[in-house]
PDB file of C-alpha atoms in Angstrom:
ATOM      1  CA  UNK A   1       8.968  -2.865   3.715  1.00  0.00           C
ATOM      2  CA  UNK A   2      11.751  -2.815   6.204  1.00  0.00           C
ATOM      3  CA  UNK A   3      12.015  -5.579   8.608  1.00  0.00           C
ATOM      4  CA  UNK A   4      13.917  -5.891  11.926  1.00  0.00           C
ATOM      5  CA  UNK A   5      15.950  -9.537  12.131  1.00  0.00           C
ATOM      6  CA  UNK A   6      17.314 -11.025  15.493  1.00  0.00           C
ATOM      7  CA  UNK A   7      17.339 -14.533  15.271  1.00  0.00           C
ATOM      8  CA  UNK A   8      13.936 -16.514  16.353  1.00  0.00           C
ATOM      9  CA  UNK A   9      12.280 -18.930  15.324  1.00  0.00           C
ATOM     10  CA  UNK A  10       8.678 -18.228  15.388  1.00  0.00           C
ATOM     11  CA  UNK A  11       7.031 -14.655  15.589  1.00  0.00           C
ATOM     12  CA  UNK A  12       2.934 -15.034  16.464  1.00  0.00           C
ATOM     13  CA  UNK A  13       1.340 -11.057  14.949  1.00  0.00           C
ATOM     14  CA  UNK A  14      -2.350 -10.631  16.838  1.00  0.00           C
ATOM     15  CA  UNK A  15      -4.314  -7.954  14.567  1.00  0.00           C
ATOM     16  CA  UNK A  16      -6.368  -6.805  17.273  1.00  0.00           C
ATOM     17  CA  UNK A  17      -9.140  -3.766  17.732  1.00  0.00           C
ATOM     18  CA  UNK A  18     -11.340  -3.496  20.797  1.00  0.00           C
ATOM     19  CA  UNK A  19     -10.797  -7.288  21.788  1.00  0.00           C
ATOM     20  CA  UNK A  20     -10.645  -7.135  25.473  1.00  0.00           C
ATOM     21  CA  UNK A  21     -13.734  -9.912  25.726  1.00  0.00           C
ATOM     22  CA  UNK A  22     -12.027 -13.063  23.544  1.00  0.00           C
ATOM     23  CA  UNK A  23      -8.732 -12.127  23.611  1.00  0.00           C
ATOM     24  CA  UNK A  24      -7.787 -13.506  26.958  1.00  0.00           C
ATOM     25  CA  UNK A  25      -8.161 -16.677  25.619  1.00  0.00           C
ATOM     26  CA  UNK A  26      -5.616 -16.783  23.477  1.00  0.00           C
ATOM     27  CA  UNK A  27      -2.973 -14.853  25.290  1.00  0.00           C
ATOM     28  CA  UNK A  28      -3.598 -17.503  28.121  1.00  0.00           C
ATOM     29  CA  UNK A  29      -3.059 -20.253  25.687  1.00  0.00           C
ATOM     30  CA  UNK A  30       0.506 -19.175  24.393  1.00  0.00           C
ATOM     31  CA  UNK A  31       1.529 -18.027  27.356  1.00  0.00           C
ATOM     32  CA  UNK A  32       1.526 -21.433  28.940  1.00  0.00           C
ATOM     33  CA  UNK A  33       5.119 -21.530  30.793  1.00  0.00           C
ATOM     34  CA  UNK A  34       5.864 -25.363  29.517  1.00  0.00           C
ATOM     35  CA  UNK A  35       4.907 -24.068  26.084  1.00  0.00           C
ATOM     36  CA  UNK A  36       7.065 -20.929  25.933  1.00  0.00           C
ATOM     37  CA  UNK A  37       9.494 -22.978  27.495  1.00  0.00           C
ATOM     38  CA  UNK A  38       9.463 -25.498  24.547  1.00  0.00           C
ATOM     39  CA  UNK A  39       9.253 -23.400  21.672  1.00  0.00           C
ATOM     40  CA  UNK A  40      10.692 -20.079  20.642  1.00  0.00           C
ATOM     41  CA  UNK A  41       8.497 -17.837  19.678  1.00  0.00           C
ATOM     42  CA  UNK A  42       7.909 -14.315  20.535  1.00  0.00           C
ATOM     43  CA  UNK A  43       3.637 -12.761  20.490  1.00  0.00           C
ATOM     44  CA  UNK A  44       3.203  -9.222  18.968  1.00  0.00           C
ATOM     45  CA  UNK A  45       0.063  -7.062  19.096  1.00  0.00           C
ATOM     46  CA  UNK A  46      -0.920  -5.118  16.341  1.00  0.00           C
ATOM     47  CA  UNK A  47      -3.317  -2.614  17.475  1.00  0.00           C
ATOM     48  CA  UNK A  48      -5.996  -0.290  15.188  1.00  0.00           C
ATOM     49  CA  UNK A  49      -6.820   1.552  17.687  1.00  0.00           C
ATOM     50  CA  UNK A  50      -8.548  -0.158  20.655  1.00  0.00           C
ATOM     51  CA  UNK A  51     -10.734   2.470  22.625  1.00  0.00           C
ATOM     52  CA  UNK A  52     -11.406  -0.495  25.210  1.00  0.00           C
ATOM     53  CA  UNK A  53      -9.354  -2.377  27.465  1.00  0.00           C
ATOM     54  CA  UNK A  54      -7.176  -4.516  24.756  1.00  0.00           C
ATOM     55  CA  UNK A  55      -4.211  -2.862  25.278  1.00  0.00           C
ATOM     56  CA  UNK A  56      -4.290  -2.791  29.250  1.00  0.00           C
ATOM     57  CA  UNK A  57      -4.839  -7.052  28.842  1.00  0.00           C
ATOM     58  CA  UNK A  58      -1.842  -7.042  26.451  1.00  0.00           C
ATOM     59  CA  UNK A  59       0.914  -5.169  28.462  1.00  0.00           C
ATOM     60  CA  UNK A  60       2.157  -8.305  30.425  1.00  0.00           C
ATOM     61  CA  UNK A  61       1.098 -11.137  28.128  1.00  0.00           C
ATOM     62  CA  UNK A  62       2.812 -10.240  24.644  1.00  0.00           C
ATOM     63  CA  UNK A  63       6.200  -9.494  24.144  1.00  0.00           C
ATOM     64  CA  UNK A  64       5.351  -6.197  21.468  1.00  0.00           C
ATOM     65  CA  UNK A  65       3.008  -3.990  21.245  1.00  0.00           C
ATOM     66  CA  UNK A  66       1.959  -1.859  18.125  1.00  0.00           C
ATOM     67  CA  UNK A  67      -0.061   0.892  17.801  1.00  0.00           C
ATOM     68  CA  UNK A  68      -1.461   2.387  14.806  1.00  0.00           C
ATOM     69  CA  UNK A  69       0.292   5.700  14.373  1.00  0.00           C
ATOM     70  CA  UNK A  70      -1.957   6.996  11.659  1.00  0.00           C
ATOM     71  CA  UNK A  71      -4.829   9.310  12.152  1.00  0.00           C
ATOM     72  CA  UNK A  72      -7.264   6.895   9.960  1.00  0.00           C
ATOM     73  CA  UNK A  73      -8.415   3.918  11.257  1.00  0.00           C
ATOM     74  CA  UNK A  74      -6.357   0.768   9.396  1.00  0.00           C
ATOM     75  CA  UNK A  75      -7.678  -2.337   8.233  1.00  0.00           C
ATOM     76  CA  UNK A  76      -6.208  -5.754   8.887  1.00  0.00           C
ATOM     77  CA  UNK A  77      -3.786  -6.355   6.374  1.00  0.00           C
ATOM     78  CA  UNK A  78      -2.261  -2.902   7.022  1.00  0.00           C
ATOM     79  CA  UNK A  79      -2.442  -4.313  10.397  1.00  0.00           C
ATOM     80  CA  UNK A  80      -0.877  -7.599   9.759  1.00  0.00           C
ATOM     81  CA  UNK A  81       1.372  -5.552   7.838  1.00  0.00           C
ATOM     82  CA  UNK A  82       2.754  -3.336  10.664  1.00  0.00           C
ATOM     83  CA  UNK A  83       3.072  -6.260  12.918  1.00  0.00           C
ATOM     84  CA  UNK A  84       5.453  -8.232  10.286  1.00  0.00           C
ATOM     85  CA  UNK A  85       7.516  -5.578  10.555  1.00  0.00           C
ATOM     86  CA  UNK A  86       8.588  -6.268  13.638  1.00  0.00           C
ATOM     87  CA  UNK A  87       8.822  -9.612  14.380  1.00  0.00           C
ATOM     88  CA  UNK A  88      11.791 -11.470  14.407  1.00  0.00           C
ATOM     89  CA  UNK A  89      11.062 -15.162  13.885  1.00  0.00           C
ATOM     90  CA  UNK A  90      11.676 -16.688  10.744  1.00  0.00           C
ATOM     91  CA  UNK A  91       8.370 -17.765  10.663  1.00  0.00           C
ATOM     92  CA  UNK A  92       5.564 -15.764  11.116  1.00  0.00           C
ATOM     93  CA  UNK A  93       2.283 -16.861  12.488  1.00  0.00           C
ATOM     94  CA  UNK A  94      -1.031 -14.930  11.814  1.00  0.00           C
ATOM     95  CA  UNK A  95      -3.785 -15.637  14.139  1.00  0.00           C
ATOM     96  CA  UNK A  96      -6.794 -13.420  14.658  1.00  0.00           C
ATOM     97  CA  UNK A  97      -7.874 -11.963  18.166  1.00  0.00           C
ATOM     98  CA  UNK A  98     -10.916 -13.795  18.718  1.00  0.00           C
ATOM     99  CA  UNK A  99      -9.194 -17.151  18.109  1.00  0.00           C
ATOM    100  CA  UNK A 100      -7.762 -20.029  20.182  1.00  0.00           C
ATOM    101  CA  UNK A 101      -5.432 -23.442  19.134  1.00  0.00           C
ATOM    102  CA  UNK A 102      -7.156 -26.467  18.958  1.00  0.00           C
ATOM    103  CA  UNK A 103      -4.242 -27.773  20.985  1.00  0.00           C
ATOM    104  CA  UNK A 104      -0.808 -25.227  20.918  1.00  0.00           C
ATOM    105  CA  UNK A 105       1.588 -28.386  21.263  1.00  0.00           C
ATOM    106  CA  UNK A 106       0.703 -30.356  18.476  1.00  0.00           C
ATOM    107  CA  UNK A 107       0.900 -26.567  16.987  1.00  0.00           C
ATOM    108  CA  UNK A 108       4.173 -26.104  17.561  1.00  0.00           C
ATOM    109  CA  UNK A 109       4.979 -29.410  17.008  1.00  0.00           C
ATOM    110  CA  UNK A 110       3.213 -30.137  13.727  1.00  0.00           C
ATOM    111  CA  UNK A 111       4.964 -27.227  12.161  1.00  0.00           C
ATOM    112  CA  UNK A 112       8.155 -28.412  13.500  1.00  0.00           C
ATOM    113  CA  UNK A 113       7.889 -31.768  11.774  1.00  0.00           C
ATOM    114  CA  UNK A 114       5.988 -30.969   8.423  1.00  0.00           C
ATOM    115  CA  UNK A 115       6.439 -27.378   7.931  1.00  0.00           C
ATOM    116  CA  UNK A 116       9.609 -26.119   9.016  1.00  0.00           C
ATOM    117  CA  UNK A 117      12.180 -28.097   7.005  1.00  0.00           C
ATOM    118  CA  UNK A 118      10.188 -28.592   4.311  1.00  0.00           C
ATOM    119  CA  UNK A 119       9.516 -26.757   0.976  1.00  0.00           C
ATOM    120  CA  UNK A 120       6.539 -25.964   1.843  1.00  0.00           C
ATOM    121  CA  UNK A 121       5.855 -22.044   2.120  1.00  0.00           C
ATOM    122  CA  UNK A 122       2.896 -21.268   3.527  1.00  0.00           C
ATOM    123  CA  UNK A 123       0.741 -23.310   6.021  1.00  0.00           C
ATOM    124  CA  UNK A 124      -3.329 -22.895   7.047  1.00  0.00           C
ATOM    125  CA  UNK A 125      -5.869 -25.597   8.413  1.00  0.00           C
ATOM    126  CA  UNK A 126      -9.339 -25.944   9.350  1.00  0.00           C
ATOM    127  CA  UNK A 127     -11.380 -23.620  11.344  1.00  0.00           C
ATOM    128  CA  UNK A 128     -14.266 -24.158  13.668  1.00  0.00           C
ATOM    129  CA  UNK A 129     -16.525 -22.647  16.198  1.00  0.00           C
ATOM    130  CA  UNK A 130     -15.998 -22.499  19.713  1.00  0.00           C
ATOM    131  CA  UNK A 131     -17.021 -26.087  20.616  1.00  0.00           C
ATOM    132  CA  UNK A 132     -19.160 -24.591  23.693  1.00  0.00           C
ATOM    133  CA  UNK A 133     -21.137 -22.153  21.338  1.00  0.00           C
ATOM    134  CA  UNK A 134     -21.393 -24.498  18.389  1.00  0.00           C
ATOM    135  CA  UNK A 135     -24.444 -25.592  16.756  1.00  0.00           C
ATOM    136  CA  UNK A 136     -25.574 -28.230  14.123  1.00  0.00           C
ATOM    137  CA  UNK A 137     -25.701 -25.198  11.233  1.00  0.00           C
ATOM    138  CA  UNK A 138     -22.369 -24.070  12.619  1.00  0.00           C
ATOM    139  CA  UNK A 139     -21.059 -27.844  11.940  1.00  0.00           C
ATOM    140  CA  UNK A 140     -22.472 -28.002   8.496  1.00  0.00           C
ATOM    141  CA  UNK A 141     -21.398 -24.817   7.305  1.00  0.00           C
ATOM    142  CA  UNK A 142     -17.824 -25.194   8.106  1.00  0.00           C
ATOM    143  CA  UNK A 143     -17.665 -28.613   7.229  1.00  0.00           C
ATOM    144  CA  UNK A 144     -18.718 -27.500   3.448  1.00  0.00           C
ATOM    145  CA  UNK A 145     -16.259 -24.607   3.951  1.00  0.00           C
ATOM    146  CA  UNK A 146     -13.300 -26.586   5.496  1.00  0.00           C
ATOM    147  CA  UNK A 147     -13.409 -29.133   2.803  1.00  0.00           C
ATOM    148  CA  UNK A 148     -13.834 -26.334  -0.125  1.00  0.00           C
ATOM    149  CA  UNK A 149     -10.668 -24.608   1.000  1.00  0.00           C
ATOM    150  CA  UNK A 150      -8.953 -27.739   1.315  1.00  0.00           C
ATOM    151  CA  UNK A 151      -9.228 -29.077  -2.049  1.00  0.00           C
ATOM    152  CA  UNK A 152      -8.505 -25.704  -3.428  1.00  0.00           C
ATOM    153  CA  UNK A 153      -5.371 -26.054  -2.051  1.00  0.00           C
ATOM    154  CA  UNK A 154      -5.153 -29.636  -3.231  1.00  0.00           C
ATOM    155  CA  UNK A 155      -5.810 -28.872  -6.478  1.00  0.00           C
ATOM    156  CA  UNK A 156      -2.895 -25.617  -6.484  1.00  0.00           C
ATOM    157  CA  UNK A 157      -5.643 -22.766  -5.980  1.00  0.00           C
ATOM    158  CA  UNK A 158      -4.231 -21.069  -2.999  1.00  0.00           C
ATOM    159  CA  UNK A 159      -6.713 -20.287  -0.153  1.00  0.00           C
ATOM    160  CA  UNK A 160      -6.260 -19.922   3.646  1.00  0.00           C
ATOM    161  CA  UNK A 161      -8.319 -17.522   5.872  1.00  0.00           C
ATOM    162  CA  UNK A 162      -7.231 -15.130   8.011  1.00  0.00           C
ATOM    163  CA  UNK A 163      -7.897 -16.685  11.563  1.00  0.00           C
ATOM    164  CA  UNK A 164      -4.440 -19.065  10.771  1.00  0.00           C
ATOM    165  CA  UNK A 165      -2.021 -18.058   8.226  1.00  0.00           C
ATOM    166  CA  UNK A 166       1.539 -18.959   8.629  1.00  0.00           C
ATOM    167  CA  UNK A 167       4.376 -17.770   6.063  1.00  0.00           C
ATOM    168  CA  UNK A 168       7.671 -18.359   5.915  1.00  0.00           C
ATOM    169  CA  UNK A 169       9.445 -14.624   6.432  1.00  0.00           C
ATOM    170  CA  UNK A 170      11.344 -13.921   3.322  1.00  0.00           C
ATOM    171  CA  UNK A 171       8.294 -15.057   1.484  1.00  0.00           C
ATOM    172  CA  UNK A 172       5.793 -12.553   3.098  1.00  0.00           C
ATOM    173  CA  UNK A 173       8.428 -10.182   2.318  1.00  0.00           C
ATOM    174  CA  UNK A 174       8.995 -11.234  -0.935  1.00  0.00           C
ATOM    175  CA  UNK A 175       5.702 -11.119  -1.813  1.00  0.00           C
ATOM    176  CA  UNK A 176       5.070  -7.879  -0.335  1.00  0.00           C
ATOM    177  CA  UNK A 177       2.754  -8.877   2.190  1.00  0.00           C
ATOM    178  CA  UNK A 178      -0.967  -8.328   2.633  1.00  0.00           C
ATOM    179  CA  UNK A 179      -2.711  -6.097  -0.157  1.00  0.00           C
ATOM    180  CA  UNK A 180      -3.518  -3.091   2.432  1.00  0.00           C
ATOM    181  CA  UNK A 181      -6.668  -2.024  -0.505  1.00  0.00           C
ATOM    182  CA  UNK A 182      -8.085  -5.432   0.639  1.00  0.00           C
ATOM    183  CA  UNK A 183     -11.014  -4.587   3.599  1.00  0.00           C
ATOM    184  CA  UNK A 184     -12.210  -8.079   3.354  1.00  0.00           C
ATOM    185  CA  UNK A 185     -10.543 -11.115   1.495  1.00  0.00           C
ATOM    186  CA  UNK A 186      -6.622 -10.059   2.132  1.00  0.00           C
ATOM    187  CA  UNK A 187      -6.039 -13.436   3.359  1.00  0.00           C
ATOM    188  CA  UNK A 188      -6.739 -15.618   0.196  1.00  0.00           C
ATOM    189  CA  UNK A 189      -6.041 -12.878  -2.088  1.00  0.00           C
ATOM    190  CA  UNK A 190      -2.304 -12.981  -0.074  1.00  0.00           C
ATOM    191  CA  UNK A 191      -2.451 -17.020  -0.462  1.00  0.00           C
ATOM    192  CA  UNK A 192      -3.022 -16.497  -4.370  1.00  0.00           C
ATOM    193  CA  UNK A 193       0.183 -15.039  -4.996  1.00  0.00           C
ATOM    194  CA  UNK A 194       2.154 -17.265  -2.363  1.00  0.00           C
ATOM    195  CA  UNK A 195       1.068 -20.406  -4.438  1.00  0.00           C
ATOM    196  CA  UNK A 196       2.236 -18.919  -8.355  1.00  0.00           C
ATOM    197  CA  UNK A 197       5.660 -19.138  -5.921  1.00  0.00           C
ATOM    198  CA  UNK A 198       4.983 -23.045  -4.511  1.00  0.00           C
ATOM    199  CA  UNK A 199       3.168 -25.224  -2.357  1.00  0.00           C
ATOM    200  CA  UNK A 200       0.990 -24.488   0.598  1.00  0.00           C
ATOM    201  CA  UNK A 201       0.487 -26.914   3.472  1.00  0.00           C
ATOM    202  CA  UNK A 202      -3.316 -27.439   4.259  1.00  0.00           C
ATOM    203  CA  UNK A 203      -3.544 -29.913   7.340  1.00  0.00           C
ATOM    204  CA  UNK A 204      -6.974 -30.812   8.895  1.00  0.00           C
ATOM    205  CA  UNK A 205      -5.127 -32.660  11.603  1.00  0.00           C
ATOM    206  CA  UNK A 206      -4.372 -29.110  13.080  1.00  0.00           C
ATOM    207  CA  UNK A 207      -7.242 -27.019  13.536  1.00  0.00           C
ATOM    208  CA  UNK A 208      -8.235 -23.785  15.292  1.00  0.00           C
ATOM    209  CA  UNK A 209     -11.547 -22.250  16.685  1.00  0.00           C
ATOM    210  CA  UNK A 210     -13.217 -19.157  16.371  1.00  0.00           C
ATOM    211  CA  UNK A 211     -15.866 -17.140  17.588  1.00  0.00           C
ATOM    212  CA  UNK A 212     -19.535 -17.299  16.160  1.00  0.00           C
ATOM    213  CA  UNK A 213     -19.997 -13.566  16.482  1.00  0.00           C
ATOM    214  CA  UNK A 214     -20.528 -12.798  13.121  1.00  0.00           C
ATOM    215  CA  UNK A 215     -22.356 -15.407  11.753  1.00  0.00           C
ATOM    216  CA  UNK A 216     -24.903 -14.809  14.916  1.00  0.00           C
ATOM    217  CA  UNK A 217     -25.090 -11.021  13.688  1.00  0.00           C
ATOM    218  CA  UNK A 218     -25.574 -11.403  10.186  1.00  0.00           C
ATOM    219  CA  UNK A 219     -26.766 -14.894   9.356  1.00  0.00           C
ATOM    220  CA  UNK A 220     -24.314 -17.655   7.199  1.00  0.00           C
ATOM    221  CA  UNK A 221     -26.183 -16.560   4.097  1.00  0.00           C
ATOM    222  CA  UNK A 222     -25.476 -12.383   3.904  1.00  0.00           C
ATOM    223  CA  UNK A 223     -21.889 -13.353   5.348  1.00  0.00           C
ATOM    224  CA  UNK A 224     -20.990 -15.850   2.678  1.00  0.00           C
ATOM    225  CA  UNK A 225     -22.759 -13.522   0.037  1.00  0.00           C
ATOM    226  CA  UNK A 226     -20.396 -10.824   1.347  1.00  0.00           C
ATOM    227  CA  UNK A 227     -17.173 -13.265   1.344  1.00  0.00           C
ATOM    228  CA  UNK A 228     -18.130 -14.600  -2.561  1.00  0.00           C
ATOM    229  CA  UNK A 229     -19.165 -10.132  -3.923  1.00  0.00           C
ATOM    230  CA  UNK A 230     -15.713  -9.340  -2.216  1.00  0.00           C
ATOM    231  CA  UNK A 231     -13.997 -12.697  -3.725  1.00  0.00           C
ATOM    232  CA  UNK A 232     -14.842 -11.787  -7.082  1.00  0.00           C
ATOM    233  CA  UNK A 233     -13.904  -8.358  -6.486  1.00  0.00           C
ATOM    234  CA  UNK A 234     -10.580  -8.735  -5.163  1.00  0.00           C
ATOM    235  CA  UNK A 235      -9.938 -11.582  -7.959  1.00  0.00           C
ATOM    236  CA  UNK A 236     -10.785  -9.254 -10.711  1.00  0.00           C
ATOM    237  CA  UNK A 237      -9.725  -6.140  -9.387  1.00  0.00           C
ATOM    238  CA  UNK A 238      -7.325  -6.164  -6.816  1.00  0.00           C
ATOM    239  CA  UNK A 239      -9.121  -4.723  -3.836  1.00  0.00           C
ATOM    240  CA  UNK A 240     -12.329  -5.601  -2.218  1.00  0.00           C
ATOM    241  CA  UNK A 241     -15.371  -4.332  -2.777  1.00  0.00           C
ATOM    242  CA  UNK A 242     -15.744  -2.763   0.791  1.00  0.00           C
ATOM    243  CA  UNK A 243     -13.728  -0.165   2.081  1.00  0.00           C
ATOM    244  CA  UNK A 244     -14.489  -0.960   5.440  1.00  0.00           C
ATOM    245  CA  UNK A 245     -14.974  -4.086   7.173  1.00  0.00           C
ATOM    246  CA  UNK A 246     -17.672  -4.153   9.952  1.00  0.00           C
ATOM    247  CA  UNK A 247     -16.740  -4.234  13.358  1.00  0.00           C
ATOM    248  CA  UNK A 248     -18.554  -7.274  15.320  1.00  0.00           C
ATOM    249  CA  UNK A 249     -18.203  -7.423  19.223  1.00  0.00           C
TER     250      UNK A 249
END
């Protein structure tokens, strides 16, 4: 991998494809002019290929945009990937397109007080649903889940998902970044290999949300059966068990 460098302290990469409807949200959020003001940090787009209005939303709300100049459609570790590649910050932030900061200060500012300066490499934290779409089964599920990949963590197992990874630069590059033969479980199969190199920070303090859109489509049950078949596939064999991942919007 070769990486671009110009001094910056925080470089937020947005995997995105065909996210015009819950995107907004989070370009909104981080482009709040007290927050840009107070933090440096630069927001880069990594397209796959949007066919819908993603791109147009982008254009004046991020500061790069990538597209995907391969002929195949990527997944999102090649898109992750592709996105590193050009940021400049010395930290690099991974948030998905259909999430939004529990509160982008404390963000900012709990990184800058227990992450930053610290020996710490990696950082993730709890996610939840949208608290407008939320219901009791939502609450339950990713209560179980939020406390599993906490004491995983704990304990020196290295988990994080995708929706809020954040890796200090030369250790993403280091490491070699996402496994691209990963369709599904790239993000704890990248957290594996962070923590044989040290600690990861798991906070519960600083959360984000998500949307439900999956779980709605498939049910919690085939979606965690899918998570756990691709686990155990990636674990044991170094790519997931899907090629593909399946497009929810």
């Amino acid at each position: 991998m070769v990486f671009l460098s110009d001094k910056l302290k925080y470089s937020i990469i947005i995997p995105t494809l065909n996210e015009e409807a819950l995107l907004p949200k989070l370009l909104n959020q981080l482009n709040d002019k007290k927050l840009r003001s107070s933090y440096e940090f630069e927001i880069i787009i990594s397209d796959g290929g949007s066919k819908d209005k993603t791109l147009e939303i982008s254009r004046n709300l991020v500061d790069k945009i990538i597209l995907n100049q391969d002929q195949v459609s990527q997944n999102i570790a090649a898109g992750r990937n592709i996105g590193a590649k050009s940021a400049s910050g010395e930290i690099l932030i991974f948030l998905n397109g259909d999430v939004i900061l529990n509160d982008a200060f404390y963000f900012f500012d709990y990184l800058e007080k227990h992450f930053n300066y610290s020996n710490y490499l990696a950082f993730t934290c709890d996610v939840w649903i949208y608290p407008e779409e939320e219901k009791f089964s939502d609450k339950i599920y990713h209560t179980i889940y939020n406390n599993y990949f906490g004491t995983l963590n704990y304990i020196g197992v290295g988990m994080g998902r995708g929706e809020c990874q954040v890796i200090r630069r030369d250790v993403f590059i280091e490491v070699g970044g996402y496994n691209e033969k990963c369709a599904a479980g790239e993000d704890f199969e990248l957290f594996k290999r962070i923590r044989k190199m040290g600690k990861i920070l798991f906070s519960k303090n600083v959360f984000v949300f998500e949307s439900p859109r999956r779980f709605r489509r498939f049910g919690y049950a085939k979606v965690t059966l899918s998570w756990m078949v691709n686990s155990f596939s990636v674990i044991f064999k170094k790519r997931s068990m899907l090629t593909e991942w399946e497009q929810v919007r």
